[in-house]
PDB file of C-alpha atoms in Angstrom:
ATOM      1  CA  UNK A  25     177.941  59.488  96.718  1.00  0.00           C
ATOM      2  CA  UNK A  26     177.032  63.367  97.733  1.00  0.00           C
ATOM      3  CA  UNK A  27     174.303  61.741  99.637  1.00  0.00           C
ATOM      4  CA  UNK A  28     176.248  60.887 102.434  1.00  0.00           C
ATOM      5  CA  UNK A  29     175.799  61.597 106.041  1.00  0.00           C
ATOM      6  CA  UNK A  30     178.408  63.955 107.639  1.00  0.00           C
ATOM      7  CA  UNK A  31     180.302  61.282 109.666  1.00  0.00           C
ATOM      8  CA  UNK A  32     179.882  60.957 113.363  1.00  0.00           C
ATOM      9  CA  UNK A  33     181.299  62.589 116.330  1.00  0.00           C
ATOM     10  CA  UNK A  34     183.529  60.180 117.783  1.00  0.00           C
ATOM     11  CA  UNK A  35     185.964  60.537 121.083  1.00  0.00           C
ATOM     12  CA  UNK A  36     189.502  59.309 121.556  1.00  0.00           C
ATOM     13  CA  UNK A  37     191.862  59.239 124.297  1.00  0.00           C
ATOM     14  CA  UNK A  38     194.855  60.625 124.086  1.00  0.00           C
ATOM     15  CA  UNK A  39     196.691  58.788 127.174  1.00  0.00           C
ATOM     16  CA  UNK A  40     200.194  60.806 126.130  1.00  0.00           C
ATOM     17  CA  UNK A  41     198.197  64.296 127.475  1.00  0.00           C
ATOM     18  CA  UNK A  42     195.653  62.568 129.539  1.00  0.00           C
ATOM     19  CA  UNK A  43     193.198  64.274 127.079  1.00  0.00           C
ATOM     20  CA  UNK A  44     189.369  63.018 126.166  1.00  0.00           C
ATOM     21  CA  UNK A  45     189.295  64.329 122.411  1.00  0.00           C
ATOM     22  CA  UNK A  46     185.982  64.700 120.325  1.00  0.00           C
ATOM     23  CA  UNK A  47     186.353  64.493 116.788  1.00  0.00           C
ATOM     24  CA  UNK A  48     183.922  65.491 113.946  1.00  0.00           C
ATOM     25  CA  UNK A  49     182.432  67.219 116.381  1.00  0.00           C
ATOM     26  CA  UNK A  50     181.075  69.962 114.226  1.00  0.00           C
ATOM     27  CA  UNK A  51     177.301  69.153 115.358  1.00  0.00           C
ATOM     28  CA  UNK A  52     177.940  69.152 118.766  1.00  0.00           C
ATOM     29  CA  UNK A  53     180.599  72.119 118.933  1.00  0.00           C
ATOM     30  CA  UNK A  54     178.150  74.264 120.840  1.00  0.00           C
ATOM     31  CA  UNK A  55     177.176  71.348 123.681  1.00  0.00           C
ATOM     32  CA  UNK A  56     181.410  70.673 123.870  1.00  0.00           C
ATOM     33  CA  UNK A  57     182.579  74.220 123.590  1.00  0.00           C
ATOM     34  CA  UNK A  58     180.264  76.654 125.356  1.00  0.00           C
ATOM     35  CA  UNK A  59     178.393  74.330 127.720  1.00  0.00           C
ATOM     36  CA  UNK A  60     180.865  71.438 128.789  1.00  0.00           C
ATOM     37  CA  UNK A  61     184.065  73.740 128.736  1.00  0.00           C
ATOM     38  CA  UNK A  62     186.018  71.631 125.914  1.00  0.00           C
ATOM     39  CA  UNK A  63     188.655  73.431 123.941  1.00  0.00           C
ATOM     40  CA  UNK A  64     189.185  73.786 120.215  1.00  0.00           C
ATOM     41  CA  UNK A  65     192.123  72.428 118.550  1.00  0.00           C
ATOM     42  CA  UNK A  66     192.536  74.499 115.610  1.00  0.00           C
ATOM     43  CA  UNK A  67     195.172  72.212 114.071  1.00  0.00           C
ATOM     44  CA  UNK A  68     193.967  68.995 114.771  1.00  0.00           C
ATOM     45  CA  UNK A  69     189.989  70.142 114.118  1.00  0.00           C
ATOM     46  CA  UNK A  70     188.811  68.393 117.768  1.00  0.00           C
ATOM     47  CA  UNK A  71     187.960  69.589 121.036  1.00  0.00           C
ATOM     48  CA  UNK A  72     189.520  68.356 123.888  1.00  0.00           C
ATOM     49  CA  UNK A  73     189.308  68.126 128.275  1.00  0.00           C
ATOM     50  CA  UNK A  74     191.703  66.853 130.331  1.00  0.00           C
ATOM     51  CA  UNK A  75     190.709  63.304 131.354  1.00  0.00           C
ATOM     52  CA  UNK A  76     190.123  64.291 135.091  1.00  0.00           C
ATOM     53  CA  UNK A  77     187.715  66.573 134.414  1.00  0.00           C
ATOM     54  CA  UNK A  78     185.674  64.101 131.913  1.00  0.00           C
ATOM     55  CA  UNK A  79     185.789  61.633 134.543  1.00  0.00           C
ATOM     56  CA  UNK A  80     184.530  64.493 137.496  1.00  0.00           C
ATOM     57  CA  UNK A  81     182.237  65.655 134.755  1.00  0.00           C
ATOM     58  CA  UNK A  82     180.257  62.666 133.950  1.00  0.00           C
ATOM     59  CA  UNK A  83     181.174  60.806 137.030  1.00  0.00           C
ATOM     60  CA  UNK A  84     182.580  57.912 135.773  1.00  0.00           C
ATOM     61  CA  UNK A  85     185.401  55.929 136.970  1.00  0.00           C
ATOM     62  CA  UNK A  86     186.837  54.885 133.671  1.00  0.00           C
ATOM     63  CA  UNK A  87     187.802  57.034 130.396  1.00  0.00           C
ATOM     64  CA  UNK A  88     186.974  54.266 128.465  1.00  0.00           C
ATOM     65  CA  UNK A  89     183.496  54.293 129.703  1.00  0.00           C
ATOM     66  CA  UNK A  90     182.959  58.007 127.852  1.00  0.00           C
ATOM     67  CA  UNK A  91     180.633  58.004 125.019  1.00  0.00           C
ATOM     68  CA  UNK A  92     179.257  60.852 122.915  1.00  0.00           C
ATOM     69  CA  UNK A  93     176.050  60.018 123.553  1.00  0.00           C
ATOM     70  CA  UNK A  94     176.869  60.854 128.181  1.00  0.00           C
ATOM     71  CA  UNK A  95     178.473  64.186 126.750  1.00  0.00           C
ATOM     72  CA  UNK A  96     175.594  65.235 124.797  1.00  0.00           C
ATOM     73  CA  UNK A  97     173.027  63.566 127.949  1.00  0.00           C
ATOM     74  CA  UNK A  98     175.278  65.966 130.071  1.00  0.00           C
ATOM     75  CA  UNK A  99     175.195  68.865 127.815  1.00  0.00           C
ATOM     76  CA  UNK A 100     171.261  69.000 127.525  1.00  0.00           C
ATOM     77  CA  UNK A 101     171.262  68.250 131.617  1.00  0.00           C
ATOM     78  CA  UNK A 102     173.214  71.654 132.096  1.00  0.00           C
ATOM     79  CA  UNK A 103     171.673  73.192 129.634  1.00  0.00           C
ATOM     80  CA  UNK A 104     168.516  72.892 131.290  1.00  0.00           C
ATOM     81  CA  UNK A 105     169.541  73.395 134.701  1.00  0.00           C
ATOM     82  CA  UNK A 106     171.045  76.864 133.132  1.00  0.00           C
ATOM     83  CA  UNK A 107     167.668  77.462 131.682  1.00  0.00           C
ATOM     84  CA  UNK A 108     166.065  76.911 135.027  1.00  0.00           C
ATOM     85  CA  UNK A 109     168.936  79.344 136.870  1.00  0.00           C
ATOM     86  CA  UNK A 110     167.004  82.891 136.360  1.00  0.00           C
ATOM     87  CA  UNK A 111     164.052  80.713 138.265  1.00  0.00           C
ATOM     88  CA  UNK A 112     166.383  79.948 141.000  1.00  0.00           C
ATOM     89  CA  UNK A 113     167.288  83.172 141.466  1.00  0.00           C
ATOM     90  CA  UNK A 114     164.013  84.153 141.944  1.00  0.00           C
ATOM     91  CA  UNK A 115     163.576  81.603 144.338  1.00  0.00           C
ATOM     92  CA  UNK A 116     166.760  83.046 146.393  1.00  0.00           C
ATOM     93  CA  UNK A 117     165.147  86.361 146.123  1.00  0.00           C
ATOM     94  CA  UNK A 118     161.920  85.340 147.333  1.00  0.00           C
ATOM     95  CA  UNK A 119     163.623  83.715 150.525  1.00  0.00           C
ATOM     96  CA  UNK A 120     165.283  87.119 150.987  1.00  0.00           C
ATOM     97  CA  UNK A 121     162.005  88.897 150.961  1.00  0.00           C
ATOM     98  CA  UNK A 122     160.407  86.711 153.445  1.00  0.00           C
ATOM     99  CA  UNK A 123     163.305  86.474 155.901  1.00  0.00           C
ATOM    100  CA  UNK A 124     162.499  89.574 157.923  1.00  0.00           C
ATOM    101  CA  UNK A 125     164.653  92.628 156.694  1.00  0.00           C
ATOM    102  CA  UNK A 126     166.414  94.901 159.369  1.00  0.00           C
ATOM    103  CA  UNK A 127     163.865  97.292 158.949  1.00  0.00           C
ATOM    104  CA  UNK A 128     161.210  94.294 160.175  1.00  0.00           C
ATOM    105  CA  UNK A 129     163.495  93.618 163.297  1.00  0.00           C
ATOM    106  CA  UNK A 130     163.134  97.631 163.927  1.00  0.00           C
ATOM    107  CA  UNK A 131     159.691  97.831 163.986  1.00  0.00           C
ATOM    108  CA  UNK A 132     158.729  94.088 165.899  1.00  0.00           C
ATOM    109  CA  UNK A 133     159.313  95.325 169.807  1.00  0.00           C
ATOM    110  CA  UNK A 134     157.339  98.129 169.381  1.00  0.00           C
ATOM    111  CA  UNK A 135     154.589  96.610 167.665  1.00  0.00           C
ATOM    112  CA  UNK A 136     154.578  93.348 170.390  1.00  0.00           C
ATOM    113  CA  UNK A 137     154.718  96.390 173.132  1.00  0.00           C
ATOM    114  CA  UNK A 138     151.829  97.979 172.429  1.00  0.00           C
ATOM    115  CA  UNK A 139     150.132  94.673 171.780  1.00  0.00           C
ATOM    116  CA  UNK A 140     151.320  93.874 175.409  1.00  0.00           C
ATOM    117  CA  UNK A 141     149.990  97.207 177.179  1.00  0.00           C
ATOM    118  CA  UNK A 142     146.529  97.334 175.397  1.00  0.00           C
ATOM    119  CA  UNK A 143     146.113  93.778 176.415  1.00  0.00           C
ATOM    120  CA  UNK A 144     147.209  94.380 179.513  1.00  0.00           C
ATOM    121  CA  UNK A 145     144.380  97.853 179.943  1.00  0.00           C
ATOM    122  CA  UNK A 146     141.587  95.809 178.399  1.00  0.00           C
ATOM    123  CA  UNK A 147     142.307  92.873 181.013  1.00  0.00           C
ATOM    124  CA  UNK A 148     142.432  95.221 183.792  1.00  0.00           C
ATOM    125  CA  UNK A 149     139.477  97.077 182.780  1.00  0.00           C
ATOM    126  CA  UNK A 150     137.260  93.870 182.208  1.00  0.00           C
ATOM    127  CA  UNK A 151     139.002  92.046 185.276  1.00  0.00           C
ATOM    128  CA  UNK A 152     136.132  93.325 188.077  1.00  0.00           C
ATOM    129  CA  UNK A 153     133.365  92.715 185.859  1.00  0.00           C
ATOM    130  CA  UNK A 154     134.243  88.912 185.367  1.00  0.00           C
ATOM    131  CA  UNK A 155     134.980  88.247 188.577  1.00  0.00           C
ATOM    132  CA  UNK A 156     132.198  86.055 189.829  1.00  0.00           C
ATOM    133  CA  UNK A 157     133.264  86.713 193.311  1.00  0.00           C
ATOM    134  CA  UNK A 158     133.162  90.638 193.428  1.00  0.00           C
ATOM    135  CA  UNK A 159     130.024  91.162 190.898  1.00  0.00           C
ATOM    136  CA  UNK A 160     127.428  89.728 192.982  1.00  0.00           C
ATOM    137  CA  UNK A 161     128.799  91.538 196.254  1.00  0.00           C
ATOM    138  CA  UNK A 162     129.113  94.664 194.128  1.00  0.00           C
ATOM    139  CA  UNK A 163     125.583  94.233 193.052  1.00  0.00           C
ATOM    140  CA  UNK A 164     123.835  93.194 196.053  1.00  0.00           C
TER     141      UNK A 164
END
């Protein structure tokens, strides 16, 4: 009947070119193609990945473990973790701005100087008058 379903994406594995192949994969061709790095075979209508890089992919041990269903977990993964990259970015940027920029480093010593010799005036100026030994001599 018309009614039907578009059939399902389904993977083989071509163990001639060490190749994980996705067929009918019409539904999923963005996830395979732009996101997982799969290439289109024209003439054959799937996309395919060299085993090895399935495997390191999805982190399996076995090609016979690979499902549609891990791609498409994987594809949505890195799809959100590419969402999330401009916020990352940021975050990079924000360390940069609080790391202290050469023109920080410049200005510190002088700043911590003149911290040092107005501390050092103040102290010298107040020294006499909080002397408990000299004060009462001086007074008396």
């Amino acid at each position: 009947s018309p009614q039907q379903p578009p059939p399902a994406p389904y993977i083989t594995v071509d163990e001639a070119d060490s190749t994980v192949r996705v067929h009918n994969s019409y539904p999923i061709r963005e996830e395979l193609g732009r996101i997982l790095g799969f290439s289109f075979d024209g003439e054959g209508r799937y996309w395919h990945k060299p085993v090895a890089d399935v495997k390191m992919l999805l982190g399996v041990a076995d090609h016979g473990e690979v499902t549609v269903d891990m791609l498409m977990d994987k594809a949505r993964g890195m799809k959100a973790e590419g969402a999330a990259a401009p916020d990352s970015r940021a975050a990079a940027a924000l360390d940069q701005q609080r790391s202290p920029s050469p023109h920080r480093v410049d200005t510190n010593p002088g700043d911590q100087l003149e911290q040092l010799s107005s501390m050092g005036h103040s102290a010298q100026g107040h020294a006499p008058l909080h002397s408990p030994h000299r004060t009462p001599s001086a007074v008396h």
